[in-house]
GROMACS .gro file of C-alpha atoms in nm:
model
   82
    1UNK     CA    1   0.213   0.146  -1.565
    2UNK     CA    2   0.476   0.266  -1.581
    3UNK     CA    3   0.710   0.559  -1.831
    4UNK     CA    4   1.027   0.533  -1.911
    5UNK     CA    5   1.190   0.860  -1.870
    6UNK     CA    6   1.508   1.061  -1.921
    7UNK     CA    7   1.612   1.327  -1.710
    8UNK     CA    8   1.968   1.620  -1.683
    9UNK     CA    9   1.985   1.628  -1.248
   10UNK     CA   10   2.269   1.758  -1.094
   11UNK     CA   11   2.626   1.611  -0.990
   12UNK     CA   12   2.488   1.578  -0.617
   13UNK     CA   13   2.154   1.465  -0.707
   14UNK     CA   14   2.305   1.223  -0.959
   15UNK     CA   15   2.568   1.019  -0.675
   16UNK     CA   16   2.250   1.006  -0.476
   17UNK     CA   17   2.048   0.799  -0.702
   18UNK     CA   18   2.340   0.609  -0.844
   19UNK     CA   19   2.404   0.503  -0.557
   20UNK     CA   20   2.068   0.426  -0.478
   21UNK     CA   21   2.001  -0.011  -0.534
   22UNK     CA   22   1.747   0.099  -0.698
   23UNK     CA   23   1.730   0.521  -0.911
   24UNK     CA   24   1.318   0.435  -0.977
   25UNK     CA   25   1.255   0.379  -0.708
   26UNK     CA   26   1.400   0.690  -0.482
   27UNK     CA   27   1.301   0.968  -0.729
   28UNK     CA   28   0.997   0.829  -0.725
   29UNK     CA   29   0.915   0.839  -0.313
   30UNK     CA   30   1.114   1.214  -0.365
   31UNK     CA   31   0.852   1.330  -0.640
   32UNK     CA   32   0.551   1.189  -0.399
   33UNK     CA   33   0.688   1.323  -0.082
   34UNK     CA   34   0.651   1.669  -0.279
   35UNK     CA   35   0.259   1.532  -0.423
   36UNK     CA   36   0.116   1.500  -0.091
   37UNK     CA   37  -0.261   1.569  -0.255
   38UNK     CA   38  -0.130   1.345  -0.540
   39UNK     CA   39  -0.122   1.080  -0.228
   40UNK     CA   40  -0.475   1.184  -0.049
   41UNK     CA   41  -0.614   1.146  -0.396
   42UNK     CA   42  -0.466   0.744  -0.384
   43UNK     CA   43  -0.569   0.638  -0.075
   44UNK     CA   44  -0.847   0.801  -0.073
   45UNK     CA   45  -0.938   0.663  -0.402
   46UNK     CA   46  -0.814   0.315  -0.259
   47UNK     CA   47  -0.981   0.317   0.102
   48UNK     CA   48  -1.340   0.382  -0.151
   49UNK     CA   49  -1.254   0.088  -0.296
   50UNK     CA   50  -1.139  -0.105  -0.016
   51UNK     CA   51  -1.476   0.038   0.169
   52UNK     CA   52  -1.725  -0.114  -0.140
   53UNK     CA   53  -1.549  -0.417  -0.159
   54UNK     CA   54  -1.673  -0.488   0.242
   55UNK     CA   55  -1.960  -0.312   0.184
   56UNK     CA   56  -2.057  -0.584  -0.149
   57UNK     CA   57  -1.917  -0.887   0.110
   58UNK     CA   58  -2.218  -1.179   0.182
   59UNK     CA   59  -2.315  -1.318   0.500
   60UNK     CA   60  -2.118  -1.601   0.467
   61UNK     CA   61  -1.794  -1.453   0.374
   62UNK     CA   62  -1.833  -1.199   0.657
   63UNK     CA   63  -1.829  -1.478   0.896
   64UNK     CA   64  -1.529  -1.634   0.747
   65UNK     CA   65  -1.394  -1.377   0.786
   66UNK     CA   66  -1.438  -1.369   1.168
   67UNK     CA   67  -1.382  -1.644   1.166
   68UNK     CA   68  -0.989  -1.682   0.991
   69UNK     CA   69  -0.973  -1.383   1.211
   70UNK     CA   70  -1.020  -1.538   1.572
   71UNK     CA   71  -0.852  -1.824   1.462
   72UNK     CA   72  -0.508  -1.628   1.417
   73UNK     CA   73  -0.597  -1.400   1.731
   74UNK     CA   74  -0.656  -1.814   1.921
   75UNK     CA   75  -0.264  -1.866   1.746
   76UNK     CA   76  -0.104  -1.582   1.813
   77UNK     CA   77  -0.201  -1.600   2.151
   78UNK     CA   78  -0.225  -1.896   2.254
   79UNK     CA   79   0.116  -2.048   2.009
   80UNK     CA   80   0.088  -2.291   1.742
   81UNK     CA   81  -0.004  -2.556   1.943
   82UNK     CA   82  -0.308  -2.757   1.841
   0.00000   0.00000   0.00000
């Protein structure tokens, strides 16, 4: 979800944001740098969700994932010659 905001900033900050291709992304990145706890919370939640996903996989899914990883490694290490 996103929210549109209208803010006032000093001239130097405005010049920097106007020079960016995506001012929203620049502001978001800067704010997230000063809010490390919120970022850590999001990362922790994402890691917990991924761990839950991994724990819920069936043995067949685990085997299929393992085969895919091994095949990808073979291609990466030996080239793409069949």
